[in-house]
PDB file of C-alpha atoms and ligand atoms in Angstrom:
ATOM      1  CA  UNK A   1      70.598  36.249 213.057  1.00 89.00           C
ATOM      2  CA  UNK A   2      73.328  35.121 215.724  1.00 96.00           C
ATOM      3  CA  UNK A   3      72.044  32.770 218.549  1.00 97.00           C
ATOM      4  CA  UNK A   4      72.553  34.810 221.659  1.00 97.00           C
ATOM      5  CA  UNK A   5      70.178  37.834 219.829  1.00 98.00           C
ATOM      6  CA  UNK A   6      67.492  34.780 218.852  1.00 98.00           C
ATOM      7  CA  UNK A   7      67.968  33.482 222.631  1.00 98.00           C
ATOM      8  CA  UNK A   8      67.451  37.376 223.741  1.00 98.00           C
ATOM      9  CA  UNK A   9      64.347  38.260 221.949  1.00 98.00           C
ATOM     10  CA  UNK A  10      62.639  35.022 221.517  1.00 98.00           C
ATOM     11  CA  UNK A  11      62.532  34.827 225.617  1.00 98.00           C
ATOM     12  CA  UNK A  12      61.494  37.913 226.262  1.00 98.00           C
ATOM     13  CA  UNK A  13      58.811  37.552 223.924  1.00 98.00           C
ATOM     14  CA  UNK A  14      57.957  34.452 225.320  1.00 98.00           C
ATOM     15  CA  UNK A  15      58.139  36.243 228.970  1.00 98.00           C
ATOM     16  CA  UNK A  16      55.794  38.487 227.937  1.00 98.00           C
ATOM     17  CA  UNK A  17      53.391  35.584 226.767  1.00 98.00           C
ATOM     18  CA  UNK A  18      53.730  33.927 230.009  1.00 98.00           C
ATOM     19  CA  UNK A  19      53.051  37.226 231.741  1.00 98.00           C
ATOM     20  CA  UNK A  20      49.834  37.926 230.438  1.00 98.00           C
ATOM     21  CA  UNK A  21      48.518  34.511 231.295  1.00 98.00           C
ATOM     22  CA  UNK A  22      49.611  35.311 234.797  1.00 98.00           C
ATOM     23  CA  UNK A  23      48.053  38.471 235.095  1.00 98.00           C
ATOM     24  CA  UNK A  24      44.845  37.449 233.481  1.00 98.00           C
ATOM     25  CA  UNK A  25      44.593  34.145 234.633  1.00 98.00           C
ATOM     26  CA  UNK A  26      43.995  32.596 230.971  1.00 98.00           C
ATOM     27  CA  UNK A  27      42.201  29.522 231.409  1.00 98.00           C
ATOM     28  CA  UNK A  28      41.994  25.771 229.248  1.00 98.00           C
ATOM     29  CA  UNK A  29      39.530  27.200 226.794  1.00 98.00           C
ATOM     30  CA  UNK A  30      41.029  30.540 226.717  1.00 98.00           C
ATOM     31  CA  UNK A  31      43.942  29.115 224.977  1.00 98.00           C
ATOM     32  CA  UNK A  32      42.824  26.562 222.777  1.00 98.00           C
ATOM     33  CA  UNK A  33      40.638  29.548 221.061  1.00 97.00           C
ATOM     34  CA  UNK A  34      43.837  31.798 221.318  1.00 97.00           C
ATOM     35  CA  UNK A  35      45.844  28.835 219.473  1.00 98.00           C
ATOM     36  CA  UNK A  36      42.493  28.372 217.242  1.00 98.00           C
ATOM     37  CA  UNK A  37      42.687  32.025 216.114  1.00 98.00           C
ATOM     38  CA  UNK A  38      46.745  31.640 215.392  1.00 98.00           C
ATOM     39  CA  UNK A  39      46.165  28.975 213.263  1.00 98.00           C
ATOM     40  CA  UNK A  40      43.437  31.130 211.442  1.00 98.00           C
ATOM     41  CA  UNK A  41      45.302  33.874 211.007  1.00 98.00           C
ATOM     42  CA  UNK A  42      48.451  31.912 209.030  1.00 98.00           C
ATOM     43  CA  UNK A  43      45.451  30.163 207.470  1.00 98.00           C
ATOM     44  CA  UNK A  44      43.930  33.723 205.817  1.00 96.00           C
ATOM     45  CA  UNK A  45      47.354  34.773 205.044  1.00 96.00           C
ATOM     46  CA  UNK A  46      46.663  37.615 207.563  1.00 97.00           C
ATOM     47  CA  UNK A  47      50.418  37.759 209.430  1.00 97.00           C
ATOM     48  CA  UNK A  48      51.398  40.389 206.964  1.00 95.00           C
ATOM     49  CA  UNK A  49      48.525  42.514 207.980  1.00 95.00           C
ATOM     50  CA  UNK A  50      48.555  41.641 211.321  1.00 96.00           C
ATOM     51  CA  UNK A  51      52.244  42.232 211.755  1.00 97.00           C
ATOM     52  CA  UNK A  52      51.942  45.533 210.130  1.00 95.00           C
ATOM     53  CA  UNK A  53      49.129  46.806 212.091  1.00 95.00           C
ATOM     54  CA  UNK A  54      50.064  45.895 215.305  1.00 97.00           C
ATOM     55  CA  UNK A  55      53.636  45.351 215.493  1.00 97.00           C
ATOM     56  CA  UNK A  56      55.771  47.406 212.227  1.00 97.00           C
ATOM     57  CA  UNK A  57      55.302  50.905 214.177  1.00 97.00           C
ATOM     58  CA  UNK A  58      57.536  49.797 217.263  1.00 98.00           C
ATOM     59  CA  UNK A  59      60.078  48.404 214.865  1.00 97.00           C
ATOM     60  CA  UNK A  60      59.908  51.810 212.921  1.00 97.00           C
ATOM     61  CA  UNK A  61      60.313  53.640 216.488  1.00 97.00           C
ATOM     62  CA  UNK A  62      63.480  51.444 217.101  1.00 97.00           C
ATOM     63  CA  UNK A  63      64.532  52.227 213.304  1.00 95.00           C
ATOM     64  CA  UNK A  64      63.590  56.250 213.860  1.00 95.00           C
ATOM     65  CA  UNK A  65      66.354  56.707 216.595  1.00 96.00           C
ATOM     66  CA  UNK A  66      69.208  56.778 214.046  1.00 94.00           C
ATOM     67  CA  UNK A  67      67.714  58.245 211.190  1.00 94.00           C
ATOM     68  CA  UNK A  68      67.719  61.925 210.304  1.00 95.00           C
ATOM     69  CA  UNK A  69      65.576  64.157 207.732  1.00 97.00           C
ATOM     70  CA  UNK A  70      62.000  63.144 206.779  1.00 98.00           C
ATOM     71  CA  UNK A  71      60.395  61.602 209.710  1.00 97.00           C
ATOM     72  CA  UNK A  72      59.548  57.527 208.393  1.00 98.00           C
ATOM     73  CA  UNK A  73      56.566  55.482 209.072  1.00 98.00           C
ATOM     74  CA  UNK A  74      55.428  51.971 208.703  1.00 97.00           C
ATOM     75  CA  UNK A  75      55.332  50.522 205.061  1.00 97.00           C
ATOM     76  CA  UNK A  76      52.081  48.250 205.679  1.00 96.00           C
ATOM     77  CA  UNK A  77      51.650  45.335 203.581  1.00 95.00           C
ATOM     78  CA  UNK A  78      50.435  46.931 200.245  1.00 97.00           C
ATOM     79  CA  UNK A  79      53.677  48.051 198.641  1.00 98.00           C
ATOM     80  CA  UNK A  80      54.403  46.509 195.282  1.00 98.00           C
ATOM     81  CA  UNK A  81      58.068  46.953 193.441  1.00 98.00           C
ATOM     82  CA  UNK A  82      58.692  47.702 189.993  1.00 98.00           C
ATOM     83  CA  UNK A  83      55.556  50.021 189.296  1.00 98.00           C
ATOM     84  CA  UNK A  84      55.547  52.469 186.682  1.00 98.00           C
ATOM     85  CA  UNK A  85      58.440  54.849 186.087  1.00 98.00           C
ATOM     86  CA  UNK A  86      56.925  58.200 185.500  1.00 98.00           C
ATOM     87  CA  UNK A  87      58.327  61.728 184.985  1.00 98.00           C
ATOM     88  CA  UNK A  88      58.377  64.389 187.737  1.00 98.00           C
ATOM     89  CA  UNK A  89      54.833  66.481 186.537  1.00 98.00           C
ATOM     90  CA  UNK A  90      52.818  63.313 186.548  1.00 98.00           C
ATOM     91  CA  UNK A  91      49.158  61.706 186.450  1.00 98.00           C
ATOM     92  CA  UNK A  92      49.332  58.604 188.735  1.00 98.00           C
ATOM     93  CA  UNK A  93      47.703  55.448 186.373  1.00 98.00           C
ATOM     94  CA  UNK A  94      43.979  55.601 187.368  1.00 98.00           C
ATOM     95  CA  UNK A  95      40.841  54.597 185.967  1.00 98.00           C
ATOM     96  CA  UNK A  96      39.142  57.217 183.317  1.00 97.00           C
ATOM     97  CA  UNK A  97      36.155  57.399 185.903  1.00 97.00           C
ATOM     98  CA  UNK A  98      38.444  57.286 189.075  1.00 98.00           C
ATOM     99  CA  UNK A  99      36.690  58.405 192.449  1.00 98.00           C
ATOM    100  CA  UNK A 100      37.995  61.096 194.664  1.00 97.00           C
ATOM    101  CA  UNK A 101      38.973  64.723 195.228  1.00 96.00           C
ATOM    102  CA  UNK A 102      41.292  65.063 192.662  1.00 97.00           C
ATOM    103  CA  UNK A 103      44.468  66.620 194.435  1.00 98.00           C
ATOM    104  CA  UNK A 104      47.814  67.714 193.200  1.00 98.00           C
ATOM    105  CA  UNK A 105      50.868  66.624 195.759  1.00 98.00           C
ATOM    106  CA  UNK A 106      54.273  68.516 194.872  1.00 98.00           C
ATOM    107  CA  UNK A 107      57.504  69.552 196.291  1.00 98.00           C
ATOM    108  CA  UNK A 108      61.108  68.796 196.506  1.00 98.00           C
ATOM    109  CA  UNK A 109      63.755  66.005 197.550  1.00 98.00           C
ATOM    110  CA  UNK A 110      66.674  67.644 199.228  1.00 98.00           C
ATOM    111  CA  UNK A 111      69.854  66.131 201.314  1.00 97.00           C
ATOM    112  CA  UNK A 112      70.593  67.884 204.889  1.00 97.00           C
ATOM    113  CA  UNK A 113      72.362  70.346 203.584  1.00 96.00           C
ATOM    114  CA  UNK A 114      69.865  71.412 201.572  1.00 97.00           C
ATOM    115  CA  UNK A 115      70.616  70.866 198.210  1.00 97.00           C
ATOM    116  CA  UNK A 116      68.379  69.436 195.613  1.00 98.00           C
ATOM    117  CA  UNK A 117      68.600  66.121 194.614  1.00 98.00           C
ATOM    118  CA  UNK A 118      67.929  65.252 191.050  1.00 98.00           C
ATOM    119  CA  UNK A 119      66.830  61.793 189.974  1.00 98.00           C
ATOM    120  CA  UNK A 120      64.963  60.622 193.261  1.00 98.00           C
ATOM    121  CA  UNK A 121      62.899  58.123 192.952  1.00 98.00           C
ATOM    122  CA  UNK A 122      59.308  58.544 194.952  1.00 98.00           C
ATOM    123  CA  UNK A 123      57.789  55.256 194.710  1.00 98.00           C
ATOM    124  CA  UNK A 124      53.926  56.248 195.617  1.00 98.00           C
ATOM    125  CA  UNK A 125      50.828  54.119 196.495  1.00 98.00           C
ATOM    126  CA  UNK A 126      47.995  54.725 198.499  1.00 98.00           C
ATOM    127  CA  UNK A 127      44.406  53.506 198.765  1.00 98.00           C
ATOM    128  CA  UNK A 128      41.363  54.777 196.199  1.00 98.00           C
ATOM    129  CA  UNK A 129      38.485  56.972 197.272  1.00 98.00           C
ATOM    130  CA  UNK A 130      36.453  53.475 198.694  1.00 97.00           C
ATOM    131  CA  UNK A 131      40.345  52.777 200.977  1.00 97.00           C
ATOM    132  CA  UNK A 132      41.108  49.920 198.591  1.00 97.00           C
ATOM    133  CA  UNK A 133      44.041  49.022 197.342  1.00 98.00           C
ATOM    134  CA  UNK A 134      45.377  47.708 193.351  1.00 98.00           C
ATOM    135  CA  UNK A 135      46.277  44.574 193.796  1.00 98.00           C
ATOM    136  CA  UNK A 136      44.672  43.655 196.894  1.00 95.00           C
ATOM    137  CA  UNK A 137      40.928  43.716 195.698  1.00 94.00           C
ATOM    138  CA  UNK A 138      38.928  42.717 193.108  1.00 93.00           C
ATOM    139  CA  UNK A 139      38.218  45.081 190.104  1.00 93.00           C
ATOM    140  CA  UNK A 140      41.076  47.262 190.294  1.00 98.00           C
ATOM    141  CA  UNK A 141      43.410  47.570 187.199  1.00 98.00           C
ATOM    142  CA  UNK A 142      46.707  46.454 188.243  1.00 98.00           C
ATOM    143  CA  UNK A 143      49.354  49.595 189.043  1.00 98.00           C
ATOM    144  CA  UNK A 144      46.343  51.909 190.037  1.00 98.00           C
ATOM    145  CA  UNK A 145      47.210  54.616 191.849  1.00 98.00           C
ATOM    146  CA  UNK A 146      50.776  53.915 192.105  1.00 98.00           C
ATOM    147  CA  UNK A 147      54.032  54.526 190.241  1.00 98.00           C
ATOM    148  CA  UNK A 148      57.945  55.328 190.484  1.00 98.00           C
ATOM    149  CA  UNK A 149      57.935  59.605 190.119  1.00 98.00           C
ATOM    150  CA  UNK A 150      61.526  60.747 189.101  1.00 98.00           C
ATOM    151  CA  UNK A 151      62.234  64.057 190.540  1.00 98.00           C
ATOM    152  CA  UNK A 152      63.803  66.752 188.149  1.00 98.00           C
ATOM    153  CA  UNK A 153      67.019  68.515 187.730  1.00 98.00           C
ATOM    154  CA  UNK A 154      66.238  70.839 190.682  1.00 98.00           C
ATOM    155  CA  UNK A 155      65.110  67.535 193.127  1.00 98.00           C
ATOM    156  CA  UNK A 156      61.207  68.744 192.097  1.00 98.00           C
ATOM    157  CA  UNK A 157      58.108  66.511 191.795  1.00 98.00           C
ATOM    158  CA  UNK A 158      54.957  67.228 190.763  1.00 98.00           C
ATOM    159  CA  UNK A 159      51.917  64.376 191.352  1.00 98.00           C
ATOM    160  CA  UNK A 160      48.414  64.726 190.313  1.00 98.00           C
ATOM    161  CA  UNK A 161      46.244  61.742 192.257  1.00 98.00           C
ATOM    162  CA  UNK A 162      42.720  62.065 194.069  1.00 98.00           C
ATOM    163  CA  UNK A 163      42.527  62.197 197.579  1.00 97.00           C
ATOM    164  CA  UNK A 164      42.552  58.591 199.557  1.00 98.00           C
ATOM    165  CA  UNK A 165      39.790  57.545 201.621  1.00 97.00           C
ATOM    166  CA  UNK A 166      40.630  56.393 205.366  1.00 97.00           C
ATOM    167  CA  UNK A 167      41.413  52.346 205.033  1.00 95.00           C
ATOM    168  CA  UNK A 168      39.607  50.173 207.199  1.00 95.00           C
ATOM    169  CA  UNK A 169      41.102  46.389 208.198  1.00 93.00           C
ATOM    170  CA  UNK A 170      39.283  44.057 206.712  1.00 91.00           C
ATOM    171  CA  UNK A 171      36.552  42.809 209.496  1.00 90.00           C
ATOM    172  CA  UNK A 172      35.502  39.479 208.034  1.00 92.00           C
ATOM    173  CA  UNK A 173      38.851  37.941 208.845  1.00 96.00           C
ATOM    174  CA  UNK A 174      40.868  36.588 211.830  1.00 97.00           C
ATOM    175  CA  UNK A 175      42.367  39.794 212.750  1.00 97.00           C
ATOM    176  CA  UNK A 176      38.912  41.768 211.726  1.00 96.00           C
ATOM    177  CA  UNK A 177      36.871  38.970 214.278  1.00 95.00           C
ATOM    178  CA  UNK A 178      39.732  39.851 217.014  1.00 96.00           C
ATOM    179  CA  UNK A 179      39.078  43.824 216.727  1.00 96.00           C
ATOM    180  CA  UNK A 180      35.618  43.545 217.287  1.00 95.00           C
ATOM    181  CA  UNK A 181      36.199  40.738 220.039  1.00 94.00           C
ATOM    182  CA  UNK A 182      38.232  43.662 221.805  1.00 95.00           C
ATOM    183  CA  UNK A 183      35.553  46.346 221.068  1.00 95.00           C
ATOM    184  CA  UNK A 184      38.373  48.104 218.972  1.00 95.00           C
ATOM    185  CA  UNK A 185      38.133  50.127 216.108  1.00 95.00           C
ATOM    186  CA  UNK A 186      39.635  48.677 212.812  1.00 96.00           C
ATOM    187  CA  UNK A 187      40.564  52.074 210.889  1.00 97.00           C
ATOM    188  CA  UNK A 188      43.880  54.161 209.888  1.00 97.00           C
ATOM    189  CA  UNK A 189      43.670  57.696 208.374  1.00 98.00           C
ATOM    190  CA  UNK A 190      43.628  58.734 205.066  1.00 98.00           C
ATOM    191  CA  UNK A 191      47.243  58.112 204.149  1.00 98.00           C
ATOM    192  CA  UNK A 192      49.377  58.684 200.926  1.00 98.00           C
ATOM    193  CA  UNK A 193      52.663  56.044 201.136  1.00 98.00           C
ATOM    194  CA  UNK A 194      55.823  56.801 200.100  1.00 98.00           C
ATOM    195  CA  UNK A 195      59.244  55.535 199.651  1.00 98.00           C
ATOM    196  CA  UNK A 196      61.766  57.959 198.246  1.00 98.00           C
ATOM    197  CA  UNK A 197      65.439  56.630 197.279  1.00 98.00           C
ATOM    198  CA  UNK A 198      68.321  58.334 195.476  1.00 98.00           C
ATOM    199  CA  UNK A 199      71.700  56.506 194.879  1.00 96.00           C
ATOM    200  CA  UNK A 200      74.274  57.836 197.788  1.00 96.00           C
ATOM    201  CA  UNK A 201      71.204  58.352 200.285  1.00 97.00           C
ATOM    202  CA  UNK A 202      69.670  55.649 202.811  1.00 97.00           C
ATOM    203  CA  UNK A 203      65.965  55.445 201.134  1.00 97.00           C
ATOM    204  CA  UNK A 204      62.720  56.713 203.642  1.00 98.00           C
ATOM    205  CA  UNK A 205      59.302  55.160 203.713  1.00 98.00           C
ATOM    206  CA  UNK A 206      56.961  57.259 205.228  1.00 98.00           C
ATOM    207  CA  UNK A 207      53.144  57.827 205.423  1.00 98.00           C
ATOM    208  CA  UNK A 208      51.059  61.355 204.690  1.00 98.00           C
ATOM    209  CA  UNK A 209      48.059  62.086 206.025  1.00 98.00           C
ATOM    210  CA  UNK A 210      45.596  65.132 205.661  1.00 98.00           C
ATOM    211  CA  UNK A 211      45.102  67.614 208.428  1.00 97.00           C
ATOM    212  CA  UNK A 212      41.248  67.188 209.995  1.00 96.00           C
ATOM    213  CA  UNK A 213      41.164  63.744 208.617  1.00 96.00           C
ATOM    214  CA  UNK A 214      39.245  60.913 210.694  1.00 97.00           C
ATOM    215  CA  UNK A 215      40.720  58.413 212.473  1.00 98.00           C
ATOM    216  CA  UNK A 216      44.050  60.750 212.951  1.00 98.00           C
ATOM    217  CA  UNK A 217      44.073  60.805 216.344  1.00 97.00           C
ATOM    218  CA  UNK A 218      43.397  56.880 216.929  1.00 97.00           C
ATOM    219  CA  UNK A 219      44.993  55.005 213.935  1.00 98.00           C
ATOM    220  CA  UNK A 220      44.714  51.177 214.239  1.00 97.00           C
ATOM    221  CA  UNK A 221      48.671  50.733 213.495  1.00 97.00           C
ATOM    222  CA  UNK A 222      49.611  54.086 215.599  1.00 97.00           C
ATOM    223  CA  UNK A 223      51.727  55.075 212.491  1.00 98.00           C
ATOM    224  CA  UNK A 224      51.190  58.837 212.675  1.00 98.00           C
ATOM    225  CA  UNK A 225      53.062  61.599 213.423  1.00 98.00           C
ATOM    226  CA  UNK A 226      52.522  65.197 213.677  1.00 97.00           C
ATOM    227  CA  UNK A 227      55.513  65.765 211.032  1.00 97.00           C
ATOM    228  CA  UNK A 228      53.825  63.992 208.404  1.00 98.00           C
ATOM    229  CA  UNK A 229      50.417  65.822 208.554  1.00 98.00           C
ATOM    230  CA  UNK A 230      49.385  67.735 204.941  1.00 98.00           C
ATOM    231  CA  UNK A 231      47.136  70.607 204.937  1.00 97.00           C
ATOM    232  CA  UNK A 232      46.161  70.793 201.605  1.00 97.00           C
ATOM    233  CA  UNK A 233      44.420  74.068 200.271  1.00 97.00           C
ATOM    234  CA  UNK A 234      42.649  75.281 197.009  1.00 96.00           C
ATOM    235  CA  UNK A 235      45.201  76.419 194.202  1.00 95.00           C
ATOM    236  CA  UNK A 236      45.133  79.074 191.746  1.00 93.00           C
ATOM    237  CA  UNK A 237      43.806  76.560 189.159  1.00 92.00           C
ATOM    238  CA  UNK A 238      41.081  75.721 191.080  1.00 91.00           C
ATOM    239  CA  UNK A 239      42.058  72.147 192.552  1.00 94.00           C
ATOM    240  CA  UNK A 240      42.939  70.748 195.786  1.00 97.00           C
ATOM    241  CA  UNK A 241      47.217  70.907 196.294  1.00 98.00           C
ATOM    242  CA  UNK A 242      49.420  70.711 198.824  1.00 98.00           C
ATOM    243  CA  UNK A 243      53.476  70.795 199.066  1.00 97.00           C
ATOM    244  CA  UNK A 244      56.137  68.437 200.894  1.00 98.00           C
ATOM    245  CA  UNK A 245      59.710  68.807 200.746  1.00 98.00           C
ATOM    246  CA  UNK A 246      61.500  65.260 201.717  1.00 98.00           C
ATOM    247  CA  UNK A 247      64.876  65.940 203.244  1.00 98.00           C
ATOM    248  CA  UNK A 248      66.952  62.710 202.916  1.00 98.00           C
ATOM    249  CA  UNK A 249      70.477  61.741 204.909  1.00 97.00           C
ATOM    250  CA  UNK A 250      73.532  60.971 203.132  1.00 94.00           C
ATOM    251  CA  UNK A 251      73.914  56.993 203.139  1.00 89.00           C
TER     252      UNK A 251
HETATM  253  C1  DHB B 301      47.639  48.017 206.921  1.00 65.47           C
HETATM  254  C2  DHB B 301      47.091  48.718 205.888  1.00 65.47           C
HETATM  255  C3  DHB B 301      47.636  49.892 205.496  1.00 65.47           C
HETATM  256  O1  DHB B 301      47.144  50.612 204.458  1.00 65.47           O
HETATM  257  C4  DHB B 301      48.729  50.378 206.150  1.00 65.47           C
HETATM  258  O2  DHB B 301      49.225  51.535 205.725  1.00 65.47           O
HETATM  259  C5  DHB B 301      49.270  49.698 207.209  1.00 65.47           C
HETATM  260  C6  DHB B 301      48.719  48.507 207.590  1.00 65.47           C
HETATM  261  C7  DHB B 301      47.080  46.714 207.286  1.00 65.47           C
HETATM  262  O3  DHB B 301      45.952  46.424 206.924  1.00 65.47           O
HETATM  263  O4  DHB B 301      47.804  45.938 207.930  1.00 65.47           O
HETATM  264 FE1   FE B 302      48.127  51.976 203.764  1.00 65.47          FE
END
């Protein structure tokens, strides 16, 4: 990063610092417990979470104004590369036993112009039906509820998962003692995450959530949008399903 754009934003971040003390008129002990809880936050490896929560959705914003197609959202600090590859009518890995509304997400990866395109990669994860994650708590089997679908011929996909459960921030740590400090609330919707590349195309991460869902209306990390809102509905075979069509821009 050249100097001037580290000079730029590193002051006005700093300005902004210096600001609020102003306004508020932070005392002595205000800060050392402000620089107490810093230090605890690096200390429970909580920047990644903290970052995403509070700070990834403005970047996305920023990100947003140049990008065409399927609206993106934040990518939260879950993702994990090289999961399974899996065909385009899949089962995402899951426990025999696995919690949750089972629910069947399919649809179609297409450029701007409309036309299908084949080999996509939609690199799922999302939360189980108690809003954990694999590979961020205990007892889950590693790749749970995740995996690399490859869309067909004709740009289709076809994913059978069970329905996530909203995700709350964990409240024992730093960031979980500063929510309740603030009288927040520590909880995003029920989400589905997604990244979708295809060779030729600039790649999307997004976020889905379900229509009538709590928490939709007040997520933690502001990361919805009304684009990216699924309504799913019974289908003929009885389960839950719902479609989405990604549209993705020419790289
Ligand atoms: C966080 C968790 C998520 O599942 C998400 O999508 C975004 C952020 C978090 O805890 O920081
Ligand atoms: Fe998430």
């Amino acid at each position: 990063v050249p100097a001037e754009r580290v000079d730029a934003v590193a002051r006005a971040v700093l300005r902004g610092v210096h600001q609020a003390i102003r306004e508020h008129d932070v005392t002595y002990p205000e800060f050392q417990a402000a620089k107490q809880w810093l230090m605890d936050v690096g200390e429970g490896g909580e920047w990644p979470l903290f970052l995403d929560v509070f700070v990834e959705h403005v970047v996305e914003e920023v990100a947003a104004r140049s990008q065409d197609g399927t609206k993106g959202s934040i990518q939260g600090p879950y993702y994990l590369p090289d999961q399974e590859t899996l065909p385009w009518q899949t089962k995402l890995p899951m426990r025999p036993d696995e919690k949750g509304e089972p629910l069947v997400f399919a649809g179609q990866v297409r450029d701007l112009d409309g036309t299908p395109v084949a080999g996509a990669e939609l690199d799922i994860w999302h939360a189980d039906d108690d809003g954990y994650y694999s590979g961020f708590a205990p007892d889950i089997p590693a790749g749970n509820l995740r995996g690399v679908v490859v869309s067909d011929g004709q740009g289709r996909f076809e994913i059978t998962t069970v329905q996530p459960a909203p995700y709350q921030i964990p409240t024992d740590g730093p960031t979980g003692k500063l929510i309740a400090a603030a009288a927040w609330h520590a909880w995003r919707p029920a989400h589905l995450h997604l990244m979708v590349r295809a060779p030729g195309h600039r790649t999307i991460t997004t976020q889905l959530y379900f229509q009538g869902g709590e928490w939709l209306d007040s997520d933690v990390a502001e990361a919805t949008k009304p684009e990216l809102v699924l309504d799913p509905g019974p289908r003929e075979d009885g389960r839950l399903g719902v479609t989405y069509d990604f549209v993705l821009e020419r790289a």
